[in-house]
CSV table of C-alpha atoms in Angstrom, one decimal:
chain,number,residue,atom,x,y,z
A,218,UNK,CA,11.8,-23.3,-52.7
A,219,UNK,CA,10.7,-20.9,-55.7
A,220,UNK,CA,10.8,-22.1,-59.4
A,221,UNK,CA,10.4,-19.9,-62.1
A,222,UNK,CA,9.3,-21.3,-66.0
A,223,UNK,CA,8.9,-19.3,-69.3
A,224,UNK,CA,6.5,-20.0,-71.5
A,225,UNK,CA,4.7,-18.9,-74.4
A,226,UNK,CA,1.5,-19.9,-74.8
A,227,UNK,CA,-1.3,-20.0,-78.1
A,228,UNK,CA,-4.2,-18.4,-76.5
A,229,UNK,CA,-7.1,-19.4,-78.5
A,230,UNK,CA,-10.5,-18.4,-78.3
A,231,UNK,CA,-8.8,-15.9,-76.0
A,232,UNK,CA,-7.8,-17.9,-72.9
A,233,UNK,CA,-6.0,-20.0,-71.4
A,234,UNK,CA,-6.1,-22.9,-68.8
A,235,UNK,CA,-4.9,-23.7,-65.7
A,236,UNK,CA,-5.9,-27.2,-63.9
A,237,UNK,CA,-5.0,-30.2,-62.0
A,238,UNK,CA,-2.9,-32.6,-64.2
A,239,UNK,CA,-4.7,-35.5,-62.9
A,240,UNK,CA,-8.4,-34.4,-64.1
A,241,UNK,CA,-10.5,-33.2,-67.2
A,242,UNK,CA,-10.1,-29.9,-66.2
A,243,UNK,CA,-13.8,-29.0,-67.9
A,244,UNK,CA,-14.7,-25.5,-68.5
A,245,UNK,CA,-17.7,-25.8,-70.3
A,246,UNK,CA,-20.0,-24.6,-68.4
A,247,UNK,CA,-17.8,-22.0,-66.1
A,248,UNK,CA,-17.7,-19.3,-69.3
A,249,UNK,CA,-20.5,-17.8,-68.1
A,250,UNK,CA,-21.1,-13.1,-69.1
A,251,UNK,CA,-19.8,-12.2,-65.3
A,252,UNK,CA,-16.8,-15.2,-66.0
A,253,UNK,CA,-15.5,-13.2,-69.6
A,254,UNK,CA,-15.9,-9.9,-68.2
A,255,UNK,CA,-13.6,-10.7,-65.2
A,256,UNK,CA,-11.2,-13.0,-67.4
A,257,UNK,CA,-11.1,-15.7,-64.6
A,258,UNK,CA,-13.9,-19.3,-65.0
A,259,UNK,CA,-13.7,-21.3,-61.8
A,260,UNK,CA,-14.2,-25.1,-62.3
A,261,UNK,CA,-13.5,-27.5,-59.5
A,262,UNK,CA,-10.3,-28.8,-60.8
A,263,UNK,CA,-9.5,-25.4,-63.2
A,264,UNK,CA,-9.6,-22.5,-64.1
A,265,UNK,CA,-9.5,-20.2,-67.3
A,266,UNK,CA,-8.0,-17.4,-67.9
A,267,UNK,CA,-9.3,-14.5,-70.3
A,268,UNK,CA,-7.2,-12.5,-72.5
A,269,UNK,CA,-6.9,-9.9,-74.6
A,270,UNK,CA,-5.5,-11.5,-78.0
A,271,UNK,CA,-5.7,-14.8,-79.6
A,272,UNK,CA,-2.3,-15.2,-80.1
A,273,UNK,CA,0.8,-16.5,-78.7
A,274,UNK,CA,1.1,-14.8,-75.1
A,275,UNK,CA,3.9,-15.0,-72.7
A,276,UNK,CA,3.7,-16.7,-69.7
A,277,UNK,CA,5.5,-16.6,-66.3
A,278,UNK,CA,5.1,-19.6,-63.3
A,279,UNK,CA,6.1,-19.0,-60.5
A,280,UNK,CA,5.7,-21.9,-58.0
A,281,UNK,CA,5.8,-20.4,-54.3
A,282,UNK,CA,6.5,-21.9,-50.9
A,283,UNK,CA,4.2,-19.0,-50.0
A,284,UNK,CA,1.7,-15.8,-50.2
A,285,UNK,CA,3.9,-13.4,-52.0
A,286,UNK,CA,3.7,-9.6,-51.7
A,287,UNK,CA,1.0,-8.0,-52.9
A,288,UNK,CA,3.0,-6.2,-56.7
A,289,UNK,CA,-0.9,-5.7,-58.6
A,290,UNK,CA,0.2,-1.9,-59.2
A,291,UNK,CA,2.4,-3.3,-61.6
A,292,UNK,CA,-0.1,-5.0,-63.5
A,293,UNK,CA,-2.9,-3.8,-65.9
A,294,UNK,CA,-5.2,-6.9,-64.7
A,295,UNK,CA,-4.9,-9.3,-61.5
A,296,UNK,CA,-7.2,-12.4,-60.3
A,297,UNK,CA,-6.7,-15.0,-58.1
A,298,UNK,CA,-8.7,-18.3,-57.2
A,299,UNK,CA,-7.8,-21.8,-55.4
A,300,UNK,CA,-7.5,-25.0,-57.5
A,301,UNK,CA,-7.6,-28.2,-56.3
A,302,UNK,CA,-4.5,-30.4,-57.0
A,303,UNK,CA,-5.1,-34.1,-55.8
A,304,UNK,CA,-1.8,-35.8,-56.8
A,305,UNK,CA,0.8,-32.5,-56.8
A,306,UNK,CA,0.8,-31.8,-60.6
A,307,UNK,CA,-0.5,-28.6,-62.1
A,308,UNK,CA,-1.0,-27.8,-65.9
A,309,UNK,CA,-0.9,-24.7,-67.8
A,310,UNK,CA,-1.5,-24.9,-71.3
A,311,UNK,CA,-3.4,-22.8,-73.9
A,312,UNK,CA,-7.3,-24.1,-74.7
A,313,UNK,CA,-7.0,-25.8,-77.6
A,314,UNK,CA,-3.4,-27.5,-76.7
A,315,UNK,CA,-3.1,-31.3,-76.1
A,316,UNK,CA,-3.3,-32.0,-72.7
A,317,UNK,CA,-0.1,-34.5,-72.4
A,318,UNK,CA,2.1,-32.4,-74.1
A,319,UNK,CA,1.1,-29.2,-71.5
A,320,UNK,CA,3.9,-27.9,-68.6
A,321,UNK,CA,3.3,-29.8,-65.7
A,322,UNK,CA,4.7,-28.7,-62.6
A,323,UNK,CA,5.3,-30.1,-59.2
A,324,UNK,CA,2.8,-28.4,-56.1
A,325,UNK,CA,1.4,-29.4,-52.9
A,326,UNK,CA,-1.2,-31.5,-53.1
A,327,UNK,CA,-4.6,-30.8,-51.9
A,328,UNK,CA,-5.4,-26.4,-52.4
A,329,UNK,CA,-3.0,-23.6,-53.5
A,330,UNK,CA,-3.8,-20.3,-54.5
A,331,UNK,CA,-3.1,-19.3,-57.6
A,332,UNK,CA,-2.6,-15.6,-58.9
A,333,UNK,CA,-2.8,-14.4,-62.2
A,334,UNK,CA,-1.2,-10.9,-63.1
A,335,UNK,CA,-1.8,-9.7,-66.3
A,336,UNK,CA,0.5,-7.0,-68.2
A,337,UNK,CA,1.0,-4.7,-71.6
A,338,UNK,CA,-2.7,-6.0,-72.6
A,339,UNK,CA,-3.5,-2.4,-74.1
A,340,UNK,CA,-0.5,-2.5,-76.3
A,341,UNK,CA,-1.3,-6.2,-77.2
A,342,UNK,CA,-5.1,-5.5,-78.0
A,343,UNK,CA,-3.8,-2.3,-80.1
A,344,UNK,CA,-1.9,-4.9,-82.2
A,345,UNK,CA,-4.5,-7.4,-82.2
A,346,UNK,CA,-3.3,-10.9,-84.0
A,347,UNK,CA,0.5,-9.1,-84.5
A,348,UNK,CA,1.0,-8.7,-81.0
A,349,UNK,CA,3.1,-11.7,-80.7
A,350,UNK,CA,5.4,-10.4,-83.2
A,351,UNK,CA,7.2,-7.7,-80.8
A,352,UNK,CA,8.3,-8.4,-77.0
A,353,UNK,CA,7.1,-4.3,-76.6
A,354,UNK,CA,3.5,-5.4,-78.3
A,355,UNK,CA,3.0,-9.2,-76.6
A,356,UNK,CA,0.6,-9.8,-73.9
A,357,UNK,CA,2.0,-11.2,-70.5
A,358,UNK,CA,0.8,-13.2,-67.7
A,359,UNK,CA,2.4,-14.0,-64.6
A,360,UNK,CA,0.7,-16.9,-62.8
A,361,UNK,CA,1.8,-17.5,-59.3
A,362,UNK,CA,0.9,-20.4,-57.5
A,363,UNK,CA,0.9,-21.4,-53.6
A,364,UNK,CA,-0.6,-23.6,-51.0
A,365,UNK,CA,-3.0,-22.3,-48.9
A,366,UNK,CA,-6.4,-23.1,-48.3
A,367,UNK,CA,-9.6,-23.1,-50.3
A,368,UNK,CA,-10.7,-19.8,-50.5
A,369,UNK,CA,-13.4,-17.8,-52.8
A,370,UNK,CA,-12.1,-16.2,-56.3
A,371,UNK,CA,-11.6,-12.3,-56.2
A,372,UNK,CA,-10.7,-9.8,-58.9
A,373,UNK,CA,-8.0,-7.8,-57.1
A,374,UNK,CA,-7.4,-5.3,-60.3
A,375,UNK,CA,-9.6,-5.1,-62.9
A,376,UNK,CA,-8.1,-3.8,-66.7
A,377,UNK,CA,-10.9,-1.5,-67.9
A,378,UNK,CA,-11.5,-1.9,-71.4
A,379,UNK,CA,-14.4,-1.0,-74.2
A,380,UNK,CA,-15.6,1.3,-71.6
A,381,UNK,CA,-16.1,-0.9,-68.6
A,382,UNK,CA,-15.7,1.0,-65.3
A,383,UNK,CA,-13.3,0.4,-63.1
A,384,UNK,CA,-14.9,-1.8,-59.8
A,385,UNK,CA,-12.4,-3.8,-58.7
């Protein structure tokens, strides 16, 4: 069965987090220079997510039985990693939100997949912190989570920005 949430999030310091309910879900030490330029950190039980305000953002999940079709065409920037979730509860919150007052929702336990598709980040970074004043100007992120088995993070399309090439 698919469920589909809204959200918007604050994305402070310009990310936000995705983790297993059940744990810390530390990203300390995943921000690393290769980590910010492909907006995705990789912790065991998290992962962050770059992106291109730090403002309220707009946030899709999407909570699959499945792999769904590859769509990245339609996005300006896509990623995906497995997470760990040991008791069937994923959290998506921004960075500096309290923890038990984050959406929680309900996944296989043990690994998923998750896939984040990012969109309208040019117009968003144009309007810097008034982006989330306009649906035309805010930044959104699909996240997309399934279960499948522990696998390595990839950048499958990479949003080239402040002159970084394209290498994704």
């Amino acid at each position: 069965m698919t469920t589909t949430t809204e959200l918007t999030l604050f994305a402070d310091y310009f990310q936000i987090h995705i983790s297993d309910a059940d744990s810390d879900g530390d990203l300390s030490d995943a921000w690393t220079d290769q980590t910010v330029a492909d907006q995705l950190a990789v912790a065991p039980d998290a992962l962050g997510i770059g992106t291109s305000v730090n403002v309220n953002v707009s946030v899709t999940v999407v909570v699959l039985p499945e792999e769904p079709t590859d769509d990245s065409s339609e996005f300006d920037h896509v990623v995906e990693a497995g997470l760990e979730v040991s008791l069937g509860r994923l959290m998506v919150l921004g960075c500096t939100d309290y923890a038990p007052d984050a959406a929680t929702f309900e996944v296989p336990s043990g690994w998923n997949r998750v896939r984040v598709s990012r969109s309208n980040l040019a117009r968003a970074a144009e309007a810097d912190i008034d982006s989330d004043k306009s649906p035309e100007t805010t930044e959104k992120i699909r996240i997309q989570v399934w279960p499948a088995p522990e696998t390595p993070a990839k950048i499958i399309k990479r949003w080239p920005q402040s002159g970084d090439e394209l290498d994704a």
